[in-house]
XYZ file of C-alpha atoms in Angstrom:
781
model
C 0.000 0.000 0.000
C 1.422 3.376 -0.989
C 1.760 6.264 1.413
C -1.179 8.140 -0.162
C -3.327 4.996 0.035
C -2.407 4.620 3.709
C -3.387 8.238 4.343
C -6.694 7.738 2.523
C -7.394 4.626 4.596
C -6.695 6.506 7.814
C -9.018 9.288 6.652
C -11.749 6.754 5.915
C -11.318 5.204 9.348
C -11.477 8.637 10.886
C -14.834 9.320 9.275
C -16.155 5.972 10.465
C -14.937 6.384 14.036
C -14.844 9.985 15.189
C -17.792 11.341 13.248
C -19.918 8.208 12.978
C -22.660 9.466 15.362
C -23.209 12.590 13.286
C -23.306 10.684 10.010
C -25.763 8.167 11.488
C -28.017 10.917 12.733
C -28.198 12.491 9.307
C -29.027 9.127 7.737
C -31.902 8.414 10.086
C -33.103 11.985 9.647
C -33.605 11.314 5.957
C -35.262 7.984 6.667
C -37.520 9.532 9.281
C -38.686 12.196 6.876
C -39.743 9.625 4.350
C -41.559 7.615 7.031
C -43.505 10.664 8.158
C -45.078 10.947 4.693
C -46.489 7.504 3.720
C -46.120 6.472 0.136
C -49.890 6.275 -0.286
C -50.172 9.945 0.589
C -47.415 11.284 -1.665
C -50.064 13.048 -3.785
C -51.898 14.354 -0.698
C -52.054 18.049 0.072
C -51.751 19.610 3.514
C -53.020 22.764 5.120
C -51.321 23.572 8.418
C -52.793 26.058 10.830
C -49.735 25.908 13.099
C -46.058 24.853 13.126
C -44.550 23.302 16.238
C -40.756 23.512 16.433
C -38.924 21.090 18.750
C -35.212 20.966 19.568
C -34.011 24.520 18.933
C -31.655 26.200 21.375
C -29.845 28.956 19.464
C -31.658 29.060 16.141
C -34.627 31.446 16.009
C -38.027 29.988 15.059
C -38.320 32.645 12.353
C -35.232 31.189 10.668
C -36.833 27.751 10.444
C -40.108 29.209 9.158
C -38.179 31.073 6.479
C -36.533 27.848 5.301
C -39.953 26.097 5.188
C -41.089 28.538 2.528
C -44.821 28.446 3.286
C -47.072 30.035 5.876
C -50.099 29.115 7.936
C -53.317 28.021 6.198
C -51.493 27.571 2.867
C -52.099 24.449 0.826
C -48.863 22.435 0.668
C -48.197 19.354 -1.462
C -46.001 16.441 -0.395
C -43.409 17.591 -2.947
C -43.335 21.061 -1.389
C -42.966 19.488 2.026
C -39.993 17.481 0.755
C -38.449 20.653 -0.707
C -38.803 22.333 2.689
C -37.000 19.415 4.293
C -34.172 19.651 1.738
C -33.764 23.371 2.428
C -33.566 22.848 6.184
C -31.142 19.956 5.833
C -29.019 21.844 3.325
C -28.765 24.957 5.507
C -25.918 23.396 7.463
C -27.515 24.493 10.735
C -28.796 21.082 11.850
C -27.467 17.593 12.404
C -30.922 16.048 11.906
C -34.252 17.302 10.563
C -37.686 15.600 10.796
C -40.967 16.950 9.466
C -44.041 15.217 10.941
C -47.591 16.245 9.879
C -50.020 15.811 12.787
C -53.494 16.855 11.758
C -53.323 20.542 10.908
C -50.082 20.917 12.876
C -46.634 20.449 11.322
C -44.103 19.249 13.894
C -40.526 20.210 13.002
C -37.980 18.267 15.066
C -34.365 19.394 14.715
C -31.040 18.794 16.369
C -28.854 21.837 15.973
C -25.301 21.684 14.698
C -22.775 22.380 17.396
C -20.910 25.692 17.312
C -17.137 25.750 17.703
C -16.178 27.364 20.975
C -12.401 27.176 20.559
C -9.764 25.475 18.428
C -6.675 23.888 19.955
C -3.622 22.231 18.402
C -1.911 19.566 20.507
C 1.366 17.745 19.948
C 2.921 20.376 17.677
C 6.442 21.196 18.790
C 7.966 22.439 15.539
C 5.145 24.675 14.344
C 3.273 27.415 16.205
C -0.469 27.167 16.866
C -1.058 30.490 15.109
C 0.599 29.310 11.895
C -1.452 26.109 11.760
C -4.777 27.727 12.680
C -4.209 30.328 9.954
C -4.230 27.682 7.190
C -7.415 25.836 8.182
C -11.013 26.683 7.370
C -12.677 25.992 10.743
C -13.067 29.047 12.964
C -14.449 29.729 16.463
C -18.112 30.794 16.575
C -18.800 28.937 13.325
C -21.009 25.874 12.897
C -18.983 22.734 13.423
C -18.734 20.560 10.312
C -17.129 17.107 10.511
C -16.259 17.235 6.809
C -14.553 20.617 7.157
C -12.646 19.453 10.247
C -11.430 16.417 8.353
C -10.271 18.553 5.456
C -8.482 20.834 7.912
C -6.625 17.837 9.335
C -5.513 16.955 5.823
C -4.369 20.551 5.224
C -2.248 20.492 8.382
C -0.747 17.139 7.387
C 0.100 18.522 3.934
C 1.678 21.570 5.570
C 3.977 19.269 7.519
C 4.673 17.255 4.368
C 5.919 20.410 2.644
C 8.371 20.792 5.529
C 9.616 17.254 4.873
C 7.609 15.513 7.621
C 5.719 13.056 5.468
C 5.008 10.808 8.436
C 2.998 13.525 10.210
C -0.458 12.382 11.311
C -3.300 14.727 12.320
C -6.522 13.582 13.998
C -9.458 15.928 14.716
C -11.315 15.419 18.003
C -14.256 17.220 19.580
C -14.979 17.908 23.223
C -18.666 18.631 23.800
C -19.547 21.548 26.012
C -22.878 22.919 27.236
C -25.335 24.900 25.124
C -24.480 23.065 21.934
C -20.836 24.115 21.866
C -17.758 22.012 21.137
C -14.024 22.453 21.401
C -12.240 21.327 18.234
C -8.861 19.747 18.905
C -6.329 18.660 16.286
C -3.995 16.028 17.698
C -0.703 16.175 15.809
C 2.003 13.554 15.615
C 4.713 15.443 13.765
C 7.016 12.563 12.958
C 10.587 12.915 11.810
C 11.809 14.856 8.789
C 11.852 12.655 5.701
C 15.265 13.266 4.210
C 16.806 12.267 0.918
C 19.529 9.853 1.913
C 20.728 9.210 -1.621
C 20.240 10.709 -5.076
C 21.333 8.406 -7.868
C 20.931 8.026 -11.619
C 20.758 5.142 -14.032
C 21.220 5.311 -17.777
C 23.415 8.434 -17.778
C 26.423 7.968 -20.061
C 27.434 11.526 -20.923
C 27.394 13.135 -17.481
C 28.535 11.749 -14.148
C 26.186 11.436 -11.181
C 28.080 14.198 -9.400
C 27.429 16.670 -12.246
C 23.727 15.842 -12.452
C 23.299 16.127 -8.698
C 24.577 19.705 -8.895
C 21.792 20.503 -11.369
C 18.952 19.317 -9.135
C 17.205 21.534 -6.629
C 16.816 18.503 -4.331
C 19.931 17.668 -2.343
C 21.158 14.736 -0.319
C 21.149 15.119 3.451
C 24.594 16.151 4.633
C 26.469 17.851 7.440
C 24.157 20.872 7.447
C 20.904 18.937 7.399
C 19.562 20.986 10.307
C 19.762 24.171 8.206
C 19.106 22.973 4.651
C 15.503 22.651 3.455
C 16.329 21.220 0.016
C 17.437 17.851 1.439
C 13.911 16.994 2.633
C 11.931 14.645 0.441
C 9.305 16.641 -1.438
C 7.429 14.902 -4.280
C 6.673 18.270 -5.857
C 10.348 19.181 -5.884
C 11.223 15.793 -7.399
C 8.770 16.428 -10.240
C 10.331 19.838 -10.786
C 13.775 18.230 -10.887
C 12.628 15.978 -13.706
C 11.956 19.109 -15.744
C 15.275 20.595 -14.618
C 17.100 17.514 -15.897
C 15.173 17.663 -19.157
C 16.136 21.305 -19.684
C 19.756 20.514 -18.838
C 20.014 17.708 -21.387
C 17.965 19.490 -24.068
C 20.255 22.513 -23.900
C 23.156 20.197 -24.663
C 21.659 18.641 -27.776
C 19.894 15.613 -26.232
C 16.474 16.328 -27.694
C 15.107 12.824 -27.004
C 15.971 12.875 -23.311
C 13.497 11.311 -20.884
C 13.604 11.076 -17.092
C 11.483 9.126 -14.627
C 11.940 9.614 -10.889
C 11.469 6.639 -8.577
C 11.439 7.115 -4.814
C 11.891 4.212 -2.367
C 11.457 4.410 1.381
C 14.573 3.559 3.351
C 12.697 2.559 6.489
C 9.271 1.872 7.921
C 9.234 5.235 9.691
C 9.416 7.023 6.321
C 12.227 9.305 7.527
C 14.678 8.503 4.737
C 14.306 8.122 0.983
C 16.505 6.982 -1.824
C 15.602 8.700 -5.087
C 16.684 7.213 -8.386
C 16.245 9.024 -11.684
C 15.958 6.570 -14.540
C 17.380 8.333 -17.580
C 17.215 7.751 -21.300
C 19.678 10.205 -22.825
C 19.210 9.489 -26.517
C 21.491 10.811 -29.223
C 23.226 14.174 -29.048
C 22.519 16.433 -32.018
C 24.250 19.460 -33.470
C 22.796 22.133 -35.729
C 22.793 21.112 -39.384
C 21.721 23.294 -42.263
C 19.876 26.477 -41.338
C 17.453 27.993 -43.858
C 14.974 30.841 -43.748
C 11.947 30.761 -46.033
C 8.886 32.937 -46.378
C 5.338 31.952 -47.161
C 4.275 35.598 -47.058
C 4.599 37.721 -50.157
C 6.928 40.702 -50.074
C 9.121 39.565 -47.154
C 12.912 39.862 -47.504
C 14.209 36.589 -46.035
C 17.824 37.816 -46.031
C 17.024 40.468 -43.442
C 15.215 37.968 -41.249
C 18.068 35.469 -41.593
C 20.509 38.067 -40.298
C 18.187 38.748 -37.355
C 17.977 35.033 -36.486
C 21.737 34.671 -35.914
C 21.438 30.869 -35.865
C 24.535 29.183 -37.237
C 25.407 25.699 -38.405
C 27.753 23.440 -36.455
C 27.050 24.189 -32.814
C 25.340 21.919 -30.299
C 21.591 22.072 -30.830
C 19.873 24.045 -28.083
C 16.096 24.672 -28.213
C 16.662 27.993 -26.443
C 18.811 29.178 -29.356
C 15.967 28.402 -31.776
C 13.414 30.140 -29.530
C 15.602 33.230 -29.301
C 16.074 33.258 -33.074
C 12.302 33.092 -33.540
C 11.803 35.885 -30.995
C 14.227 38.151 -32.865
C 12.555 37.417 -36.195
C 9.055 38.055 -34.855
C 10.265 41.253 -33.199
C 11.620 42.393 -36.572
C 8.279 41.612 -38.201
C 6.475 43.714 -35.605
C 8.870 46.610 -36.184
C 8.090 46.421 -39.897
C 4.355 46.508 -39.219
C 3.798 42.942 -40.437
C 0.917 41.839 -38.223
C -0.079 38.235 -37.528
C 3.361 37.012 -38.666
C 4.659 33.902 -36.921
C 7.877 31.990 -37.423
C 7.483 28.239 -37.516
C 10.555 26.052 -36.853
C 10.658 22.947 -39.054
C 13.157 20.371 -37.899
C 14.559 17.529 -40.016
C 16.508 14.833 -38.191
C 19.632 13.299 -39.687
C 20.219 10.332 -37.429
C 23.355 9.112 -39.176
C 25.092 12.517 -39.170
C 23.740 13.431 -35.748
C 22.413 16.782 -36.985
C 19.130 18.637 -37.029
C 18.379 20.776 -40.069
C 16.432 23.860 -39.048
C 14.122 25.706 -41.413
C 12.622 28.919 -40.059
C 9.412 29.484 -42.017
C 7.820 32.940 -41.967
C 4.084 32.336 -42.138
C 0.858 34.255 -41.781
C -0.753 33.163 -38.525
C -4.446 33.185 -37.633
C -5.989 36.637 -37.263
C -6.585 36.447 -33.535
C -6.172 39.461 -31.288
C -5.790 39.837 -27.539
C -9.092 41.094 -26.168
C -7.843 41.711 -22.641
C -5.400 40.550 -19.970
C -6.996 39.614 -16.622
C -4.762 39.470 -13.542
C -5.861 37.785 -10.297
C -4.270 36.832 -6.994
C -2.067 39.913 -6.651
C -3.124 41.256 -3.301
C -0.166 43.636 -2.921
C 1.473 43.870 -6.322
C -0.149 46.381 -8.634
C -1.611 45.161 -11.904
C 0.708 47.406 -13.899
C 3.771 45.635 -12.476
C 2.563 42.311 -13.870
C 1.248 43.860 -17.062
C 4.584 45.538 -17.768
C 6.179 42.118 -18.354
C 3.928 41.616 -21.371
C 5.185 42.917 -24.690
C 1.609 42.382 -25.873
C -1.255 44.747 -25.029
C -4.978 44.639 -25.673
C -5.656 44.826 -29.384
C -2.331 43.313 -30.457
C -2.106 40.114 -32.511
C -2.117 37.037 -30.302
C 1.259 35.266 -30.209
C 1.345 32.167 -27.957
C 5.139 32.196 -27.883
C 5.226 35.771 -26.621
C 2.656 34.922 -23.943
C 4.891 32.074 -22.737
C 7.879 34.391 -22.614
C 5.828 36.907 -20.614
C 4.987 34.153 -18.112
C 8.708 33.388 -17.774
C 9.479 37.052 -17.153
C 6.779 37.263 -14.476
C 8.237 34.210 -12.717
C 11.725 35.715 -12.943
C 10.564 38.768 -10.968
C 10.685 36.697 -7.783
C 7.516 38.314 -6.433
C 5.288 35.242 -6.759
C 5.403 31.682 -5.449
C 3.258 30.454 -8.336
C 2.432 31.929 -11.729
C -0.174 30.455 -14.062
C -0.803 32.104 -17.440
C -3.523 30.658 -19.673
C -5.267 31.845 -22.818
C -8.958 31.225 -23.471
C -11.477 32.212 -26.117
C -12.872 35.706 -25.703
C -16.132 37.261 -26.731
C -15.640 35.968 -30.287
C -13.717 33.200 -31.968
C -11.064 35.642 -33.193
C -10.437 37.092 -29.726
C -8.420 35.722 -26.832
C -8.445 36.555 -23.132
C -5.184 35.982 -21.262
C -5.723 34.976 -17.623
C -2.837 35.547 -15.206
C -3.204 33.896 -11.790
C -0.424 34.589 -9.298
C 0.299 33.684 -5.705
C 2.381 36.254 -3.876
C 5.333 35.538 -1.616
C 7.560 37.558 0.681
C 9.963 39.886 -1.103
C 11.620 41.684 1.808
C 14.429 40.750 4.161
C 15.876 42.143 7.365
C 19.176 40.804 8.638
C 21.632 41.436 11.452
C 25.090 39.980 11.757
C 28.764 40.279 12.573
C 31.743 40.241 10.249
C 35.505 40.155 10.201
C 38.041 41.023 7.533
C 41.735 41.756 7.518
C 41.016 45.177 6.006
C 38.420 46.453 8.460
C 38.582 44.125 11.483
C 35.490 43.143 13.442
C 32.170 44.761 12.724
C 28.426 44.655 13.144
C 26.033 44.990 10.250
C 22.341 45.320 9.541
C 20.533 45.424 6.244
C 17.033 45.810 4.907
C 15.920 45.124 1.359
C 12.592 45.006 -0.439
C 12.386 44.050 -4.107
C 8.668 44.884 -4.487
C 8.309 48.061 -2.476
C 4.635 48.872 -1.812
C 3.713 46.414 -4.562
C 5.104 48.784 -7.202
C 7.970 46.555 -8.322
C 10.479 49.051 -6.947
C 13.689 47.999 -5.228
C 14.918 49.577 -2.016
C 17.810 48.616 0.218
C 19.574 50.094 3.213
C 22.758 48.760 4.810
C 24.589 49.725 7.981
C 28.076 48.429 8.771
C 29.867 49.534 11.914
C 33.374 48.205 12.396
C 36.544 48.931 14.292
C 38.177 50.553 11.274
C 35.318 51.029 8.778
C 31.835 52.511 9.027
C 29.608 52.349 6.016
C 26.014 53.474 5.475
C 24.364 53.006 2.097
C 20.953 53.414 0.496
C 19.644 52.451 -2.942
C 16.322 52.847 -4.676
C 15.302 51.819 -8.189
C 12.168 52.036 -10.315
C 12.815 49.399 -13.015
C 9.823 50.226 -15.215
C 9.671 53.991 -15.470
C 6.561 55.116 -17.371
C 5.794 51.462 -18.048
C 8.887 51.088 -20.229
C 12.202 49.280 -19.894
C 13.759 52.315 -18.219
C 15.308 52.068 -14.776
C 15.446 55.231 -12.699
C 17.324 54.974 -9.445
C 19.534 56.620 -6.895
C 22.546 55.364 -4.956
C 23.899 57.022 -1.843
C 26.552 56.094 0.692
C 28.658 57.470 3.502
C 31.956 55.636 3.972
C 34.264 56.346 6.905
C 37.638 54.662 7.518
C 39.826 55.107 10.568
C 43.583 54.781 10.780
C 44.562 51.098 10.825
C 47.296 48.727 9.768
C 46.389 49.493 6.144
C 46.542 53.279 6.326
C 47.815 55.842 8.836
C 45.066 58.382 8.245
C 41.280 58.707 8.318
C 39.150 59.103 5.215
C 35.539 60.015 4.614
C 33.700 59.515 1.341
C 30.136 60.336 0.420
C 28.082 59.922 -2.729
C 24.618 60.851 -3.973
C 24.100 59.571 -7.516
C 20.833 59.389 -9.490
C 20.946 57.383 -12.706
C 18.837 56.336 -15.679
C 19.449 52.959 -17.306
C 18.026 51.682 -20.584
C 18.694 48.914 -23.136
C 20.385 49.545 -26.481
C 20.219 45.906 -27.626
C 18.856 42.627 -26.233
C 22.186 42.045 -24.434
C 23.442 45.583 -23.793
C 22.441 48.416 -21.484
C 23.653 51.945 -20.836
C 23.332 53.911 -17.605
C 23.590 57.700 -17.515
C 24.567 58.975 -14.083
C 25.236 62.309 -12.422
C 25.524 63.438 -8.846
C 27.671 64.732 -6.044
C 30.780 63.059 -4.673
C 32.756 64.240 -1.659
C 35.889 63.152 0.192
C 38.071 64.217 3.097
C 41.426 63.117 4.494
C 42.158 63.788 8.159
C 44.370 62.828 11.102
C 47.384 62.005 8.956
C 50.164 60.530 11.087
C 53.178 62.874 11.295
C 55.372 60.000 10.113
C 53.409 59.720 6.870
C 54.281 60.896 3.363
C 54.343 64.559 2.428
C 52.028 63.661 -0.447
C 49.324 62.689 2.017
C 50.021 65.734 4.151
C 49.489 68.021 1.173
C 46.345 66.252 0.044
C 44.881 66.312 3.565
C 45.580 70.032 3.782
C 43.083 70.679 1.014
C 40.237 69.684 3.362
C 36.831 68.567 2.160
C 36.441 68.316 -1.599
C 32.823 68.173 -2.758
C 32.093 68.314 -6.452
C 29.727 67.174 -9.097
C 30.309 64.267 -11.429
C 28.690 62.719 -14.487
C 29.327 59.567 -16.440
C 28.190 56.640 -18.552
C 28.252 52.902 -17.857
C 27.936 50.370 -20.645
C 27.285 46.685 -19.892
C 27.059 43.690 -22.179
C 25.875 40.301 -20.920
C 25.632 37.298 -23.205
C 23.439 35.408 -20.768
C 20.141 34.243 -22.227
C 17.095 32.621 -20.685
C 17.839 29.046 -19.775
C 18.735 26.732 -16.970
C 22.501 26.425 -17.242
C 24.423 28.191 -19.982
C 27.601 26.463 -21.099
C 29.439 29.747 -21.586
C 28.964 33.354 -20.689
C 30.671 36.656 -21.404
C 30.259 39.905 -19.499
C 31.716 43.344 -20.274
C 31.426 46.611 -18.352
C 32.921 49.958 -19.341
C 32.560 52.931 -17.022
C 33.560 56.530 -17.704
C 33.276 59.504 -15.392
C 34.258 63.144 -15.177
C 34.459 64.240 -11.551
C 35.494 66.955 -9.170
C 33.374 69.538 -10.956
C 33.393 72.662 -8.813
C 36.227 71.315 -6.622
C 40.023 71.374 -7.042
C 40.408 67.625 -7.718
C 38.943 67.540 -11.220
C 39.610 64.345 -13.131
C 38.614 61.969 -15.911
C 38.276 58.337 -14.927
C 37.643 55.204 -16.975
C 37.531 51.530 -16.053
C 36.810 48.352 -17.999
C 36.069 44.818 -16.840
C 35.652 41.676 -18.952
C 34.650 38.261 -17.596
C 34.300 34.933 -19.378
C 33.200 31.543 -18.124
C 32.899 28.126 -19.710
C 32.696 24.474 -18.684
C 34.781 21.563 -19.875
C 35.134 17.827 -19.205
C 31.398 17.167 -19.368
C 30.673 20.217 -17.249
C 32.756 18.888 -14.363
C 35.286 21.752 -14.494
C 34.403 25.441 -14.666
C 36.959 27.839 -16.139
C 36.815 31.568 -15.456
C 38.918 34.456 -16.678
C 38.801 38.158 -15.852
C 40.686 41.147 -17.218
C 40.258 44.681 -15.949
C 42.015 48.006 -16.045
C 41.573 51.668 -15.258
C 43.020 55.098 -15.863
C 42.696 58.399 -13.990
C 43.676 61.761 -15.507
C 43.776 64.994 -13.527
C 42.353 67.795 -15.667
C 42.335 70.791 -13.368
C 42.876 72.148 -9.914
C 45.466 70.624 -7.610
C 44.998 67.103 -8.999
C 43.460 63.873 -7.769
C 43.900 62.640 -4.212
C 44.419 59.225 -2.657
C 40.644 58.942 -2.232
C 40.278 59.279 -6.015
C 43.105 56.989 -7.109
C 42.986 53.220 -7.638
C 44.240 50.561 -5.232
C 45.466 47.041 -5.918
C 44.430 44.627 -3.193
C 43.096 41.075 -2.888
C 39.995 41.925 -4.951
C 42.299 42.391 -7.960
C 45.423 40.337 -7.221
C 45.063 37.770 -4.474
C 47.951 37.258 -2.077
C 48.324 40.951 -1.211
C 46.601 42.981 1.479
C 44.414 46.009 0.928
C 46.751 48.894 0.026
C 49.466 46.253 -0.093
C 50.980 47.107 -3.480
C 51.608 50.063 -5.758
C 53.547 53.305 -5.391
C 54.773 53.777 -1.831
C 56.766 56.506 -0.101
C 59.766 54.632 1.302
C 61.436 57.777 2.603
C 59.175 58.017 5.679
C 58.668 55.708 8.625
C 55.110 54.699 7.723
C 55.978 53.797 4.095
C 52.450 54.726 3.096
C 50.728 53.255 0.038
C 49.624 56.170 -2.125
C 47.433 54.460 -4.706
C 47.942 54.867 -8.439
C 46.498 56.558 -11.488
C 46.585 53.377 -13.570
C 46.029 49.717 -12.947
C 45.667 46.484 -14.869
C 44.884 42.996 -13.591
C 44.136 39.551 -14.993
C 42.825 36.498 -13.177
C 42.256 32.915 -14.284
C 40.864 30.072 -12.208
C 39.419 26.603 -12.391
C 36.780 25.100 -10.110
C 36.354 21.345 -9.875
C 34.873 18.632 -7.623
C 37.010 17.115 -4.879
C 35.310 13.733 -4.779
C 33.452 14.545 -1.564
C 29.724 13.785 -1.266
C 27.746 16.464 -3.123
C 25.571 17.121 -0.089
C 28.588 18.704 1.617
C 28.569 21.415 -1.031
C 32.377 21.554 -1.110
C 34.528 21.896 -4.216
C 38.074 22.990 -4.936
C 39.865 25.380 -7.223
C 43.191 26.784 -8.324
C 43.972 30.265 -9.576
C 46.673 32.562 -10.883
C 46.601 36.369 -10.767
C 48.789 39.081 -12.243
C 48.506 42.862 -12.118
C 50.129 46.214 -11.568
C 49.352 49.627 -10.091
C 51.413 52.651 -11.096
C 51.487 56.391 -11.793
C 51.269 59.476 -9.551
C 50.763 63.185 -10.269
C 53.171 64.129 -7.467
C 56.297 62.015 -6.899
C 58.034 64.576 -4.640
C 60.631 65.324 -7.245
C 61.175 61.681 -8.143
C 61.819 60.357 -4.636
C 58.715 58.137 -4.970
C 59.020 55.304 -7.448
C 55.700 55.073 -9.311
C 56.913 52.872 -12.167
C 55.111 49.868 -13.640
C 55.972 46.708 -11.660
C 54.085 43.460 -12.104
C 52.800 41.456 -9.165
C 51.602 37.895 -9.504
C 50.387 35.074 -7.313
C 49.114 31.527 -7.458
C 46.914 29.702 -5.013
C 44.189 27.247 -4.172
C 40.570 27.750 -3.165
C 37.952 25.854 -1.234
C 34.332 26.584 -2.172
C 31.592 25.778 0.334
C 27.863 26.282 -0.203
C 26.415 27.159 3.205
C 23.035 28.419 4.416
C 24.512 31.918 4.843
C 25.769 31.934 1.264
C 28.589 30.467 -0.806
C 31.862 30.882 1.100
C 35.274 30.893 -0.513
C 38.566 30.217 1.278
C 41.683 31.328 -0.611
C 45.301 30.552 0.154
C 47.637 32.565 -2.041
C 51.387 32.578 -2.584
C 52.842 35.774 -4.068
C 55.294 34.885 -6.831
C 56.376 38.231 -8.261
C 56.468 41.064 -5.748
C 58.416 44.009 -4.431
C 60.212 43.930 -1.125
C 57.965 46.558 0.418
C 54.681 44.861 -0.554
C 52.414 43.652 2.220
C 51.192 40.110 1.785
C 47.869 38.606 2.770
C 47.968 34.923 2.007
C 44.675 33.747 3.527
C 41.244 35.261 3.053
C 37.606 34.286 3.422
C 35.073 35.874 1.097
C 31.473 35.513 0.027
C 31.734 33.926 -3.413
C 30.137 36.028 -6.140
C 28.851 34.638 -9.420
C 27.698 36.206 -12.662
């Protein structure tokens, strides 16, 4: 007997045991009503001069008379009498109802339903009473219903099942009180958490078990089982993982992939499961010939072929074909070609292992979108959901675009569930799009402590809300108070200004550093920067920014460089700035891209109105790919920057670049670059130019995947050089390379992915300050 069958059997037994008296009473009430009207008198009519009501305690007599539907001295047929009985019985107010004609008197005998006086939950240690009572339908001061109570017990059991306690058992009981009241008690046996003890695969030839386990959202129980929710056995999550595996294989050319999940209980207590995914990979296909044809007169296929950007030879990925179709249909819309659809026609070449793709431009059915109905959004405004549609009322209906809109709504992260369906509208050529969403929490408040070699110990607090007031706006505030660093920041963004893909935001921070082992002076920086960001292509965006930036240098140690003394003597410098930021991201919609490229170029003119006027430019390029059947991830980064003083007394140390562990690992913050060696403090002065390159590989260590631990190796190289003031050449600001190699340990933890680096500087200067070990929060892109 399966688990669901066992639960159904227990539910059936519950109905037969706990609520049997009520069910029996209702049965005999029906039988009694039929006995009160003999079959020979079914056609007889009645005329009652009075109605006698027996058995009421809380229900008013007028209520019963209203349900009867007839008054005194009215002629009533047997059928009408039966209808009156059905109305009384169906009111839900009575356990039993009997109608007994006695001469010209109608005797109505009822037994009232009990009212719930209070609801108690017993046996629940892991969950609060308030949380469980909130999800059930029964409420105090309502009529008690055995069927509703039974459904509530099932709801509570399902709630526990979602938390991984599949063995939880809930039994409703009643305690009868006076005056027709009852206490409703749910007796809970929580049971143990049902964990996934083992995730395994059969039939996988191209990818190892370890690689496939990293794809799944379900995880094996490991060292952190007390903190990790994804290692609990959840049938819904297992079904989702089947789709995740399908997407993973499809994106790598396995178009015939099939997966079937089989779960087996490890013990009679149902607290451990072994899950096996039976896999049929099929053949891997690459893209064969690619052709574009048109079945619509007057369409230039060459232009659409260029827009598709689908090339022969690569691994076949359905997402690439979908994106090609999206670009072609977008081009058709720009040209005013309505009701144009692009139909992919695939020809399989089993022997060559290729799929020939023909993109056919066709005239689709003339169906328009009549309206878009949105339901379930209690907080989120309709316009936030509607803005993810590229289709509006009156536009041609495109099922593919509706599916993409549903994906964009899910990607917002505002909703636990999103269901988008199309149905026929007021006419056969009209469609209504129904959007049903279920909202989830979008805010977070956190408090914590931190430690770093640069700033020492500190306390921090942060607040963020990604759907502020249901408007889809993002707001965050962070407070960090440390021994050497104090940082306060605020950000706000409206991502859909005027309903368009325009992001209007503002960033502000106040950053205070105190003299420490890294610097023998205090600094203060502040920034207020509004910006406007917009797309210039499907993969590129530009942000225009302008604002106010300020800085101050104070409490310079007397044993520090004369350069710092002079720069500190200029006091506060507050000036305007303006700039542009260009970003390119090759990432596309999909589960797990094989490769990705990211580029960011930032330019700024600053110090306007102050005496530290400058031009500043930085560039960063990142690339990532996977090799060895996705077991090894390779990453490479190159970045550089330049600062030019264009007026006033020149840039200060607060404006110049630094070269620390974020650019070349193995060196401390302010550990490299031009340094005044003629003074006791040998202060790092920063530099006007920098360049850095980093390469690394991340790979499994052979440990169980549930530990979430992998290893890596890396090599970094970079340099920081150039000063406006070298004190007559006594400061060496020449170009000197620094390099390092090292190893990393990556650990996925409940607080985030941690990274432990151990670095060995290889090329360095004698005055550099090393920092061989560091712990960071691993960032991904």
